[in-house]
Amino acid sequence: MNPPSAVAPSTPDSVSDEASLISLEMHAPVDLAEDLERFRNKLSAYLPPEEVTRIESAYIFGNTAHLGQFRSSGDPYISHPLAVADTLADWRLDAQALTAALLHDVMEDTACTKQQIADKFGKAVAELVDGVSKIDHIENQSFEEAQAENFRKMLLAMARDVRVILIKLADRLHNMRTLSAVPLPKRRRIARETLDIYAPIANRLGLNALYRELQEHAFRHLRPMRYRVLEKAVKNARGNRRQVVGKIMESLRQRLPDAGITAEVMGREKHLYSIYRKMRDKHLSFSQVLDIFGFRVVVNDAPTCYLALGALHGLYKPVPGKFKDYIAIPKANGYQSLHSTLIGPYGTPVEVQIRTHEMHHIAETGVASHWMYKDEDALSELQQKTHKWLQSLIELQSASGDSAEFLENVKVDLFPDEVYVFTPLGKILVLPRGASAVDFAYAVHTDIGNRCVGCRINFELMPLRSELRNGDRIEILTSPHANPNPAWLTYVKSSKARAQIRHFLKTRQHEESVALGERLLGQTLRGFGLRLGDIGSAVWERFMRSFGAKSKKDVLTDIGLGKRHAVIVARRLAADRVAEGGVAATKKTNGAIIINGDNGGAVQLAKCCQPVPGDPIVGVIRKGQGLVVHAHDCRSINKAGHERDNWVDVEWGASIDERQFEVGIRIVTENRRGVLASIAAAIAESGSDIQNVGIDDDRGAYTTLNFTLQVSNRLHLARIMRSLRRVPEVVRITRTKSGAK
Ligand code: MN
């Protein structure tokens, strides 16, 4: 364990120029042999020899794959994966993670495939490498700055295995350490991304030392001037305050043993980025940022922390309101410590952190500190460990009471139940897991949802119901005439999509019913020599009052849906109008309802007689069904003895030819081989599609075939029947009128 920041030598002189500052200019040409030796020693300290050997074989494999590739610094490429694996060894990660770290760029940068890695190093390692490569892919997409939080969640959701994130973080750390070699524009982009994405992830996982170091590197590359000025100011201040700090350190070292407390005391320096942020956020000048010095007191157990706190408060007065107990109430990432600011000699404020060794360890390495090595390699084992870690956080947190909310946060943070996808403009949208392109379309805009007809996922044409995956780029194709499909309701996952689809369907049905009701009533009124416009509002008012209807529109809807009889309503309105002094004529005028085929749910073609355009038809109003269109000679309406009052004049519209209608025909043929094929060919030649075919079971000289065909009108049907009669085996053709079999 050798985190680069934190621990400083423990003498008063420790607050010197070098103390606890991250060494930012560490680049000298690498010595691979030396690095490899050090790495090997680290591994041997906690892994069995056979695993060390296996990891070394991954190094050799990686080296061969990357042979001839160099980093911007001029170093051989393998020095990078080696450095990444070295960091992971500091965190004591398992052999799989280390192997994957050594191979983490081979899929991206060389011809090596996932399968090759799986064959040689096992499926688990291949999955890890694949996971890191997927994140690299996402990284190259642009994202809007305001969406950093969603981007972080997207990365976590994609990783699925904490080890992927740890490898990615170690990868980023090494890239940041060697960023000076990278050309300027790219350098700034990487630094920005580190500050917005990777440092916060490190913080969330409790990798404190890493978090600070990433911030420090990013700050230096993003704001080189400010960084240099601040660096110099801190150096000077340190010189000025050296005496004071030395004095405080000495007093602390004396006071604690006097109180019977065994403690390690270390000088601690604020990082430049956190000083900079404080100045920027609180509008302070450098001289106003006083607590640039701090001390860390590390003791053996939690009760001693409080004893030490008491002893220090006895030594220097604490600044009121600055005390924080993160032992009783740990931070969300598991961080624990007591924080207090004391007023030192000459009024210098001194920040003190008091913690146990274990808390210190967790504070520095976070999730990695919970990494217990074990040679069992099942992923479920790993998930259990992660779960255990979360569990331990929850237990810590339950002291503060609000554990449900906390659990919610951690869960969302690490393993989101959501899927994160890009719009074509690089905006990130968050959808429930399992969401489809339809959900996406509605998330963009209701109009896009209502008009969507297809989609491109990662530039490839895909069906709308395709399930979206993290990092997908989605483009929705729309058509101005498209409408939502009720079938979408069976698979959409977001409540917005569901609600909007329902809303659309309901509104449309309602509008259709109103329009139909209006036409039906208008037609019936003509029978009384009136037009709809002749009915004044007073007449309507009286009607609604006596029939308990809320509005005129409701009455029309009811008529459209067959809940009220147009004749009864019309008769009543007409009578009322006559009573009012209007004139009622008795001459009937023609005002048939036009059937256009686009009447939607409010108009249905009867299943029993299957009328097609050109057939003489009659409309029947059915309660709750609206208008059903039958052939005028349909037996079912005549037999059922419908009240003629429910019959309505209907006419085929002129534009009806563009649609296709189902119709049933029955063909009796001689029972000969190949006859079905000739009939099908004749139907196809006449420009019709066969929807369905059934064969009656009479085995003899003749067979009866029942077809359901698509035709555009009566003439089309006649043409088909004519060409079928030319098939020699066909004996008889009839149109099926009693419903499809
Ligand atoms: Mn890399």
XYZ file of C-alpha atoms and ligand atoms in Angstrom:
742
model
C 0.000 0.000 0.000
C 1.652 3.091 -1.072
C -0.797 5.814 -1.957
C 1.133 8.677 -3.430
C -0.459 11.501 -1.455
C -1.432 11.214 2.166
C 1.220 9.849 4.468
C 4.093 12.193 5.277
C 7.206 11.517 7.342
C 6.390 12.020 10.984
C 8.852 14.590 12.210
C 8.163 18.305 12.697
C 10.151 18.874 9.528
C 7.646 16.824 7.649
C 5.819 19.965 6.634
C 8.509 20.675 4.148
C 8.481 21.383 0.448
C 8.125 17.758 -0.504
C 5.699 16.719 2.164
C 2.526 15.083 1.002
C 2.573 16.902 -2.307
C 1.734 14.661 -5.153
C 4.720 14.332 -7.336
C 3.285 15.595 -10.578
C 6.339 15.559 -12.783
C 7.312 11.998 -12.447
C 8.148 11.259 -16.010
C 11.546 9.821 -16.719
C 12.107 7.193 -19.418
C 10.706 3.974 -18.005
C 12.912 1.074 -17.086
C 10.694 -1.894 -17.899
C 12.893 -4.495 -16.231
C 12.922 -2.531 -13.012
C 9.170 -1.863 -13.101
C 8.442 -5.494 -13.778
C 10.652 -6.570 -10.886
C 8.865 -4.233 -8.480
C 5.474 -5.418 -9.739
C 6.479 -9.046 -9.259
C 7.545 -8.349 -5.683
C 4.246 -6.661 -4.910
C 2.328 -9.657 -6.257
C 4.415 -12.159 -4.331
C 3.511 -10.361 -1.136
C -0.103 -11.504 -1.343
C -0.625 -13.943 -4.199
C 0.425 -17.624 -4.454
C 3.378 -18.259 -6.837
C 1.303 -20.064 -9.495
C -0.933 -17.001 -9.854
C 2.063 -14.694 -10.086
C 3.333 -16.869 -12.926
C -0.030 -16.724 -14.663
C -0.120 -12.931 -14.385
C 3.380 -12.778 -15.813
C 2.239 -14.793 -18.805
C -0.442 -12.133 -19.374
C 2.326 -9.532 -19.368
C 4.205 -11.465 -22.035
C 1.006 -11.910 -24.058
C 0.226 -8.189 -23.825
C 3.766 -7.215 -24.674
C 3.654 -9.316 -27.818
C 0.282 -7.902 -28.839
C 1.392 -4.284 -28.375
C 4.834 -4.845 -29.877
C 5.890 -1.913 -32.051
C 3.363 0.457 -30.406
C 4.537 3.442 -28.398
C 2.923 5.958 -26.089
C 3.033 9.718 -26.739
C 5.936 9.843 -24.302
C 7.936 7.510 -26.540
C 7.816 4.658 -24.037
C 6.979 1.146 -25.232
C 3.225 0.675 -24.966
C 3.345 -2.189 -22.477
C 4.693 0.208 -19.837
C 1.146 1.595 -19.574
C -0.773 -1.631 -18.825
C 2.027 -2.570 -16.467
C 1.616 0.689 -14.537
C -2.145 0.153 -14.391
C -1.729 -3.376 -13.033
C 0.842 -2.046 -10.567
C -1.703 0.385 -9.109
C -4.232 -2.436 -8.806
C -1.622 -4.493 -6.978
C -1.343 -1.601 -4.513
C -5.045 -2.069 -3.935
C -4.465 -5.826 -3.612
C -6.891 -6.782 -6.315
C -7.296 -10.404 -7.357
C -5.415 -12.208 -10.117
C -8.255 -11.866 -12.639
C -8.333 -8.102 -12.283
C -4.548 -7.857 -12.581
C -4.521 -10.076 -15.664
C -7.292 -7.983 -17.222
C -5.389 -4.792 -16.388
C -2.345 -6.039 -18.310
C -4.589 -6.798 -21.288
C -6.987 -3.869 -20.959
C -6.039 -2.184 -24.242
C -5.403 -5.196 -26.464
C -8.970 -5.419 -27.768
C -9.025 -1.718 -28.620
C -5.548 -1.329 -30.014
C -4.487 -4.689 -31.435
C -6.008 -7.474 -33.498
C -6.571 -9.592 -30.403
C -10.195 -10.726 -29.858
C -12.277 -11.402 -26.773
C -12.391 -15.070 -27.707
C -8.589 -15.295 -27.767
C -8.405 -13.785 -24.297
C -11.104 -16.148 -23.051
C -9.278 -19.162 -24.473
C -6.010 -18.192 -22.915
C -6.977 -16.536 -19.616
C -10.562 -17.585 -18.943
C -13.981 -16.108 -19.530
C -13.972 -13.890 -16.423
C -10.815 -12.070 -17.547
C -12.223 -11.669 -21.062
C -15.405 -10.132 -19.624
C -13.366 -7.642 -17.614
C -11.301 -6.591 -20.641
C -14.467 -6.334 -22.709
C -16.069 -4.178 -20.010
C -13.143 -1.751 -20.020
C -13.161 -1.588 -23.833
C -16.890 -0.773 -23.864
C -16.292 2.144 -21.522
C -13.492 3.370 -23.779
C -15.994 3.427 -26.593
C -18.433 5.585 -24.676
C -15.663 7.915 -23.671
C -15.083 8.820 -27.277
C -18.635 10.043 -27.681
C -19.263 13.621 -26.821
C -21.573 14.513 -23.966
C -23.018 17.740 -22.698
C -21.209 19.104 -19.688
C -24.379 19.532 -17.656
C -24.925 15.827 -17.930
C -21.818 14.664 -16.111
C -23.874 12.949 -13.416
C -25.791 10.877 -15.948
C -22.569 10.066 -17.724
C -21.039 8.769 -14.498
C -24.096 6.625 -13.881
C -23.892 5.347 -17.425
C -20.322 4.211 -16.883
C -21.206 2.509 -13.614
C -24.208 0.829 -15.193
C -22.096 -0.425 -18.073
C -19.398 -1.782 -15.818
C -21.659 -4.171 -13.892
C -18.530 -5.436 -12.102
C -16.747 -3.061 -9.721
C -13.415 -4.401 -10.941
C -14.032 -2.913 -14.387
C -14.366 0.513 -12.772
C -11.245 -0.019 -10.679
C -9.233 -0.978 -13.775
C -10.626 2.033 -15.610
C -9.716 4.334 -12.721
C -6.169 2.987 -12.506
C -5.935 3.388 -16.287
C -7.036 7.009 -15.993
C -4.600 7.615 -13.145
C -1.642 6.525 -15.232
C -2.850 8.517 -18.221
C -3.096 11.594 -16.002
C 0.345 11.014 -14.557
C 1.787 11.000 -18.053
C -0.520 13.601 -19.593
C 2.219 16.152 -20.321
C 3.321 14.065 -23.281
C -0.098 14.400 -24.935
C -0.818 17.273 -27.405
C -2.601 20.274 -25.890
C -6.240 20.140 -27.081
C -6.531 16.461 -26.251
C -4.794 17.078 -22.937
C -7.442 19.615 -21.941
C -10.277 17.346 -22.952
C -8.891 14.465 -20.915
C -8.282 16.707 -17.913
C -11.849 18.057 -18.086
C -13.261 14.564 -18.325
C -11.183 13.439 -15.379
C -12.474 16.274 -13.246
C -16.111 15.783 -14.288
C -16.326 12.027 -14.488
C -13.528 9.982 -13.001
C -12.595 11.961 -9.888
C -16.232 11.956 -8.668
C -16.481 8.212 -9.294
C -13.322 7.672 -7.251
C -14.841 9.799 -4.510
C -18.076 7.849 -4.582
C -16.185 4.607 -4.218
C -14.253 6.086 -1.309
C -10.897 5.997 -3.122
C -9.801 9.179 -1.467
C -6.125 9.260 -2.353
C -6.979 8.555 -5.974
C -9.722 11.172 -5.949
C -7.297 13.870 -4.749
C -4.569 12.905 -7.138
C -6.871 12.879 -10.176
C -8.159 16.329 -9.241
C -4.653 17.660 -8.763
C -3.463 16.449 -12.180
C -6.596 17.723 -13.886
C -6.303 21.142 -12.264
C -2.699 21.512 -13.335
C -3.508 20.759 -16.966
C -6.723 22.745 -17.151
C -5.487 25.859 -15.349
C -1.699 25.766 -15.635
C -1.222 29.456 -14.720
C -3.427 29.379 -11.654
C -1.860 26.139 -10.609
C 1.649 27.612 -10.743
C 0.686 30.803 -8.876
C -1.044 28.850 -6.157
C 1.797 26.389 -5.888
C 4.194 29.230 -5.284
C 1.929 30.942 -2.740
C 1.567 27.732 -0.750
C 5.322 27.226 -0.794
C 5.875 30.726 0.594
C 3.170 30.402 3.215
C 4.668 27.151 4.298
C 7.998 28.880 4.838
C 6.356 31.629 6.852
C 4.372 29.329 9.020
C 6.916 26.620 9.459
C 7.720 27.668 12.987
C 4.109 27.811 14.056
C 3.350 24.465 12.544
C 6.424 22.908 14.114
C 5.346 24.235 17.447
C 1.830 22.853 17.151
C 3.150 19.478 16.065
C 5.396 19.357 19.086
C 2.598 20.261 21.479
C 0.349 17.616 19.992
C 3.011 14.984 20.279
C 3.443 15.824 23.914
C -0.145 16.264 24.976
C -1.481 12.966 23.647
C 0.911 10.609 25.507
C 0.341 12.747 28.614
C -3.316 11.869 28.347
C -2.360 8.195 28.011
C -3.073 8.046 24.310
C -0.875 6.202 21.821
C -1.137 8.071 18.540
C 0.610 8.755 15.291
C 0.595 12.436 14.372
C 1.178 13.558 10.812
C 1.337 16.906 9.117
C -1.110 17.135 6.291
C -1.353 19.633 3.534
C -4.427 20.694 1.656
C -4.242 19.914 -2.005
C -3.961 22.816 -4.375
C -7.215 21.985 -6.100
C -9.202 22.048 -2.869
C -7.649 25.424 -1.931
C -8.443 26.702 -5.406
C -12.011 25.478 -5.198
C -12.502 27.093 -1.812
C -11.197 30.424 -3.115
C -13.398 30.211 -6.184
C -16.595 29.023 -4.485
C -16.392 31.290 -1.456
C -14.779 34.244 -3.229
C -11.751 34.307 -0.961
C -8.243 35.548 -1.578
C -5.378 33.204 -0.843
C -4.546 34.922 2.444
C -8.151 34.376 3.527
C -7.830 30.617 3.105
C -6.290 29.937 6.462
C -6.549 26.255 6.974
C -3.982 25.243 4.422
C -2.332 23.220 7.142
C -3.777 20.303 8.918
C -2.838 17.450 11.164
C -3.922 13.887 11.196
C -4.015 11.891 14.397
C -4.267 8.120 13.969
C -5.100 5.981 17.000
C -5.934 2.351 17.727
C -9.687 2.340 18.299
C -12.808 4.474 18.037
C -13.217 5.378 21.738
C -9.639 6.682 21.729
C -10.585 9.040 18.905
C -12.928 10.854 21.261
C -10.340 10.838 24.073
C -7.804 12.370 21.698
C -10.352 14.960 20.642
C -10.907 15.909 24.276
C -7.172 16.214 24.858
C -6.724 18.463 21.800
C -9.666 20.663 22.677
C -7.999 21.084 26.060
C -4.823 22.181 24.326
C -6.263 24.674 21.828
C -9.709 26.201 21.698
C -11.898 24.706 18.953
C -13.581 26.990 16.434
C -17.321 26.781 17.201
C -19.437 25.044 14.602
C -16.439 23.427 12.910
C -16.598 20.084 14.695
C -17.880 17.154 12.626
C -18.414 13.600 13.832
C -18.098 11.358 10.784
C -17.544 8.376 13.081
C -21.106 8.410 14.369
C -22.415 9.520 10.984
C -20.093 8.308 8.214
C -20.132 9.868 4.765
C -22.029 8.072 2.036
C -18.845 6.465 0.734
C -18.015 4.991 4.144
C -15.535 7.661 5.200
C -15.114 7.987 8.967
C -13.125 10.486 11.073
C -13.552 13.265 13.602
C -12.900 16.713 12.144
C -12.230 19.808 14.216
C -10.613 23.180 13.617
C -8.500 24.518 16.474
C -7.132 27.989 17.075
C -3.371 27.537 17.327
C -0.671 29.899 18.516
C -0.899 33.440 17.015
C -4.485 32.681 16.088
C -3.543 30.295 13.251
C -6.460 27.965 12.480
C -5.425 24.324 12.404
C -7.578 21.565 11.008
C -7.337 18.206 12.764
C -8.605 14.818 11.614
C -8.749 12.016 14.155
C -9.309 8.418 13.087
C -8.340 4.799 13.712
C -5.868 2.889 11.538
C -8.717 1.004 9.946
C -10.644 4.174 9.172
C -7.492 5.596 7.683
C -7.092 2.588 5.445
C -10.694 2.837 4.273
C -10.365 6.590 3.764
C -7.446 6.070 1.425
C -8.560 3.081 -0.607
C -12.350 2.894 -0.226
C -13.984 -0.002 -2.030
C -10.610 -1.559 -2.733
C -9.940 -1.795 0.995
C -12.734 -4.330 1.236
C -11.126 -6.475 -1.334
C -10.317 -9.783 0.197
C -8.335 -11.975 -2.036
C -9.619 -15.495 -2.549
C -8.862 -17.972 -5.264
C -12.466 -18.929 -5.887
C -13.234 -16.985 -8.995
C -16.983 -17.083 -9.479
C -18.510 -13.727 -10.242
C -21.281 -14.394 -7.741
C -18.562 -14.470 -5.098
C -17.533 -11.068 -6.258
C -21.028 -9.707 -6.190
C -21.359 -11.035 -2.685
C -18.280 -9.127 -1.673
C -19.577 -5.981 -3.197
C -22.866 -6.605 -1.536
C -21.095 -7.115 1.763
C -19.320 -3.855 1.306
C -22.588 -2.080 0.656
C -24.082 -3.877 3.625
C -21.297 -2.635 5.863
C -21.927 0.884 4.643
C -25.586 0.501 5.411
C -24.873 -0.724 8.912
C -22.577 2.214 9.496
C -25.231 4.503 8.211
C -28.110 3.043 10.174
C -26.692 4.827 13.204
C -27.868 8.026 11.591
C -31.403 6.681 11.166
C -32.166 7.349 7.564
C -30.946 4.073 6.166
C -33.687 3.588 3.602
C -32.785 6.761 1.810
C -29.123 5.942 2.094
C -29.586 2.484 0.645
C -31.480 4.061 -2.209
C -28.568 6.383 -2.914
C -25.914 3.721 -2.872
C -27.962 1.423 -5.054
C -28.644 4.101 -7.591
C -25.042 5.172 -7.532
C -23.432 1.834 -8.083
C -25.900 -0.357 -9.873
C -28.537 1.765 -11.527
C -31.871 0.218 -12.518
C -31.760 2.481 -15.473
C -30.421 2.528 -18.951
C -28.495 5.521 -20.289
C -28.564 6.324 -23.977
C -27.476 9.102 -26.298
C -29.571 11.273 -28.600
C -27.990 12.021 -31.993
C -26.807 15.344 -30.513
C -24.970 13.653 -27.656
C -27.509 14.368 -24.936
C -27.937 11.555 -22.429
C -31.416 10.299 -21.631
C -32.225 8.126 -18.644
C -34.850 5.420 -19.144
C -36.022 2.467 -17.075
C -34.098 -0.732 -17.691
C -35.701 -2.726 -20.508
C -36.946 0.410 -22.252
C -37.495 0.301 -26.026
C -36.972 2.798 -28.818
C -40.617 3.818 -28.364
C -39.857 4.863 -24.766
C -36.924 6.832 -26.088
C -39.082 8.564 -28.714
C -41.600 9.679 -26.082
C -38.788 10.798 -23.781
C -37.516 13.107 -26.525
C -40.936 14.587 -27.273
C -44.556 13.462 -27.285
C -44.868 14.373 -30.963
C -41.838 12.260 -31.829
C -43.421 9.360 -29.950
C -46.781 9.763 -31.655
C -45.177 9.926 -35.105
C -42.404 7.357 -34.811
C -42.205 4.590 -37.391
C -38.701 3.190 -36.980
C -35.312 3.787 -35.435
C -31.594 3.562 -35.960
C -29.608 2.172 -33.056
C -25.905 2.885 -33.428
C -26.556 3.818 -37.067
C -28.299 0.550 -37.828
C -31.954 0.236 -38.777
C -33.777 -1.595 -35.974
C -37.382 -2.383 -35.018
C -39.080 0.037 -32.624
C -39.496 -2.553 -29.940
C -35.721 -3.178 -29.676
C -34.526 -3.061 -26.100
C -31.975 -0.298 -25.515
C -28.562 -0.908 -23.999
C -26.330 1.464 -22.102
C -24.388 3.789 -24.353
C -26.563 3.185 -27.423
C -27.031 6.097 -29.793
C -30.660 6.290 -30.855
C -32.184 8.080 -33.790
C -35.950 8.013 -34.285
C -37.527 7.981 -37.738
C -40.907 9.689 -37.942
C -43.649 10.075 -40.491
C -46.216 12.890 -40.366
C -49.075 10.428 -40.942
C -48.029 7.807 -38.405
C -50.057 7.144 -35.278
C -49.332 5.281 -32.040
C -49.945 1.579 -32.215
C -51.922 -0.006 -29.348
C -49.471 -2.945 -29.495
C -46.751 -0.638 -28.138
C -48.492 -0.779 -24.785
C -47.392 -4.383 -24.417
C -43.720 -3.497 -24.221
C -43.137 0.157 -23.290
C -41.517 0.580 -19.883
C -41.641 4.296 -19.116
C -44.748 5.778 -17.579
C -44.563 8.760 -19.910
C -44.759 6.617 -23.042
C -47.552 4.517 -21.572
C -49.596 7.541 -20.547
C -49.122 9.325 -23.872
C -50.048 6.312 -25.981
C -53.194 5.742 -23.915
C -54.049 9.400 -24.086
C -53.688 9.466 -27.843
C -55.809 6.372 -28.425
C -58.526 7.567 -26.090
C -58.650 11.053 -27.572
C -58.801 9.725 -31.080
C -61.608 7.320 -30.273
C -63.459 10.101 -28.545
C -63.040 12.502 -31.463
C -64.211 9.870 -33.904
C -67.266 9.149 -31.820
C -68.182 12.810 -31.599
C -67.819 13.227 -35.359
C -69.861 10.130 -36.073
C -72.530 11.130 -33.549
C -72.768 14.504 -35.195
C -73.248 12.975 -38.624
C -75.780 10.443 -37.376
C -77.795 13.075 -35.591
C -77.572 15.438 -38.553
C -78.799 12.708 -40.867
C -81.698 11.812 -38.614
C -82.666 15.441 -38.112
C -82.936 15.825 -41.869
C -85.715 13.298 -41.652
C -87.509 15.917 -39.561
C -86.637 18.626 -42.067
C -84.039 20.131 -39.784
C -80.328 20.629 -39.759
C -78.071 20.334 -36.742
C -77.454 24.079 -36.883
C -81.183 24.726 -36.510
C -81.144 23.470 -32.927
C -80.597 26.452 -30.654
C -78.714 26.345 -27.403
C -81.871 26.718 -25.337
C -83.248 23.537 -26.895
C -80.011 21.733 -26.172
C -80.035 22.984 -22.574
C -83.501 21.608 -21.977
C -82.599 18.320 -23.592
C -79.519 17.886 -21.459
C -81.375 18.742 -18.298
C -84.125 16.204 -18.892
C -81.722 13.453 -20.039
C -78.959 14.006 -17.498
C -76.185 14.735 -20.022
C -73.257 17.003 -19.187
C -72.679 18.607 -22.559
C -73.741 18.580 -26.166
C -70.485 16.829 -26.955
C -71.341 14.034 -24.528
C -74.667 13.537 -26.240
C -72.932 13.307 -29.631
C -70.346 10.877 -28.228
C -73.126 8.706 -26.835
C -74.840 8.650 -30.210
C -71.554 7.809 -31.916
C -70.955 4.946 -29.504
C -74.531 3.682 -29.862
C -75.415 4.448 -26.257
C -78.205 6.780 -27.335
C -80.469 6.437 -30.342
C -80.086 9.255 -32.835
C -83.771 8.918 -33.701
C -84.908 9.407 -30.115
C -82.620 12.377 -29.622
C -83.622 13.881 -32.957
C -87.323 13.366 -32.306
C -87.020 15.007 -28.923
C -85.027 17.955 -30.215
C -87.355 18.421 -33.150
C -90.443 18.284 -30.943
C -88.961 20.815 -28.579
C -88.093 23.080 -31.462
C -91.595 22.838 -32.862
C -92.950 23.669 -29.431
C -90.691 26.668 -29.542
C -92.354 27.739 -32.771
C -89.985 26.292 -35.341
C -91.373 24.566 -38.395
C -90.990 20.844 -38.763
C -91.142 19.425 -42.242
C -91.648 15.745 -42.897
C -89.941 15.348 -46.222
C -87.015 12.969 -46.051
C -83.792 14.052 -47.668
C -80.837 11.927 -48.455
C -77.990 12.366 -45.997
C -76.192 9.067 -45.733
C -73.170 8.533 -43.516
C -70.070 8.243 -45.668
C -67.878 5.237 -44.907
C -64.320 6.178 -45.700
C -62.410 3.463 -43.989
C -60.647 5.987 -41.782
C -63.498 6.205 -39.311
C -61.351 4.154 -36.932
C -62.820 2.437 -33.903
C -66.194 4.109 -34.190
C -67.138 2.370 -37.440
C -66.724 -1.352 -37.991
C -67.328 -3.576 -40.944
C -69.478 -6.538 -39.938
C -67.596 -9.824 -39.616
C -70.599 -11.875 -40.668
C -71.078 -10.524 -44.193
C -67.743 -8.777 -44.779
C -68.972 -6.001 -47.055
C -66.508 -4.494 -49.513
C -66.808 -1.188 -51.367
C -69.385 -1.486 -54.093
C -71.652 -3.768 -52.051
C -75.014 -2.233 -51.078
C -74.728 -1.622 -47.355
C -76.702 -0.643 -44.319
C -75.476 0.707 -40.995
C -76.670 -0.620 -37.669
C -76.091 1.184 -34.412
C -75.090 -1.229 -31.691
C -75.000 -0.304 -28.057
C -71.388 0.269 -26.943
C -69.997 -0.632 -30.400
C -70.905 2.342 -32.493
C -71.809 1.879 -36.121
C -71.525 -1.564 -37.701
C -71.724 -1.746 -41.494
C -73.458 -4.810 -42.960
C -74.291 -5.943 -46.468
C -77.926 -4.958 -47.058
C -78.914 -8.596 -47.536
C -76.968 -9.871 -44.539
C -78.985 -12.605 -42.924
C -77.842 -11.841 -39.422
C -79.445 -8.383 -39.284
C -82.646 -9.513 -40.915
C -82.899 -12.629 -38.796
C -82.080 -10.898 -35.527
C -84.999 -8.577 -36.257
C -83.248 -5.403 -35.320
C -85.489 -2.468 -34.786
C -85.454 -0.527 -37.965
C -84.966 2.525 -35.792
C -81.351 1.464 -35.354
C -80.723 1.339 -39.063
C -78.819 4.147 -40.630
C -78.224 5.086 -44.242
C -74.606 4.589 -45.146
C -72.636 5.024 -48.364
C -69.170 4.088 -49.463
C -66.870 7.112 -49.672
C -65.007 7.966 -52.865
C -61.534 7.581 -51.394
C -62.216 4.100 -50.083
C -60.335 2.384 -52.916
C -56.952 2.935 -51.333
C -57.673 0.424 -48.607
C -57.802 -3.354 -48.668
C -60.739 -5.329 -47.294
C -61.043 -8.904 -46.189
C -63.498 -11.090 -47.963
C -64.191 -14.800 -47.822
C -64.704 -17.038 -50.884
C -65.447 -20.732 -51.138
C -64.138 -22.743 -54.055
C -65.137 -26.275 -54.918
C -62.537 -28.015 -57.079
C -61.784 -31.401 -58.470
C -59.455 -33.201 -56.188
C -56.301 -33.179 -58.261
C -52.630 -32.709 -57.488
C -51.328 -29.166 -57.942
C -54.746 -27.555 -57.946
C -54.049 -25.444 -54.876
C -50.955 -24.019 -56.547
C -52.838 -23.005 -59.702
C -55.561 -21.341 -57.628
C -53.017 -19.447 -55.524
C -51.280 -18.323 -58.722
C -54.563 -17.092 -60.216
C -55.289 -15.096 -57.053
C -51.817 -13.583 -56.987
C -52.043 -12.619 -60.653
C -55.220 -10.694 -59.938
C -53.318 -8.555 -57.461
C -54.715 -9.979 -54.256
C -53.133 -11.424 -51.102
C -54.294 -14.621 -49.474
C -54.819 -13.992 -45.768
C -55.894 -17.444 -44.840
C -56.854 -20.740 -46.417
C -58.764 -23.690 -44.997
C -59.534 -27.043 -46.606
C -62.764 -28.886 -45.833
C -62.314 -32.452 -44.845
C -64.366 -34.183 -47.578
C -62.124 -36.687 -49.304
C -63.627 -37.695 -52.565
C -63.629 -36.420 -56.065
C -64.107 -32.809 -54.875
C -62.510 -30.562 -52.292
C -63.831 -27.340 -50.797
C -61.322 -24.565 -50.166
C -62.120 -21.548 -48.001
C -60.018 -18.489 -48.722
C -59.796 -15.150 -46.972
C -58.550 -12.617 -49.510
C -57.607 -8.955 -49.536
C -59.518 -6.961 -52.104
C -59.953 -3.267 -52.711
C -63.616 -3.411 -53.840
C -66.408 -5.376 -55.412
C -64.981 -5.012 -58.921
C -61.648 -6.318 -57.782
C -63.373 -9.321 -56.237
C -65.301 -9.947 -59.453
C -62.060 -9.875 -61.413
C -60.478 -12.438 -59.090
C -63.471 -14.731 -59.359
C -63.397 -14.479 -63.146
C -59.787 -15.546 -63.348
C -60.424 -18.376 -60.891
C -63.194 -19.726 -63.099
C -60.605 -20.125 -65.829
C -58.771 -22.714 -63.717
C -60.003 -26.010 -65.295
C -60.466 -27.886 -62.003
C -62.636 -25.210 -60.405
C -66.241 -26.328 -60.265
C -67.955 -23.597 -58.273
C -67.070 -20.307 -56.572
C -69.206 -18.509 -54.026
C -68.670 -15.596 -51.739
C -68.860 -16.598 -48.091
C -71.489 -14.546 -46.350
C -71.882 -16.262 -43.036
C -68.542 -15.158 -41.694
C -65.018 -16.467 -42.147
C -64.473 -20.034 -41.136
Mn -5.321 2.312 -21.126
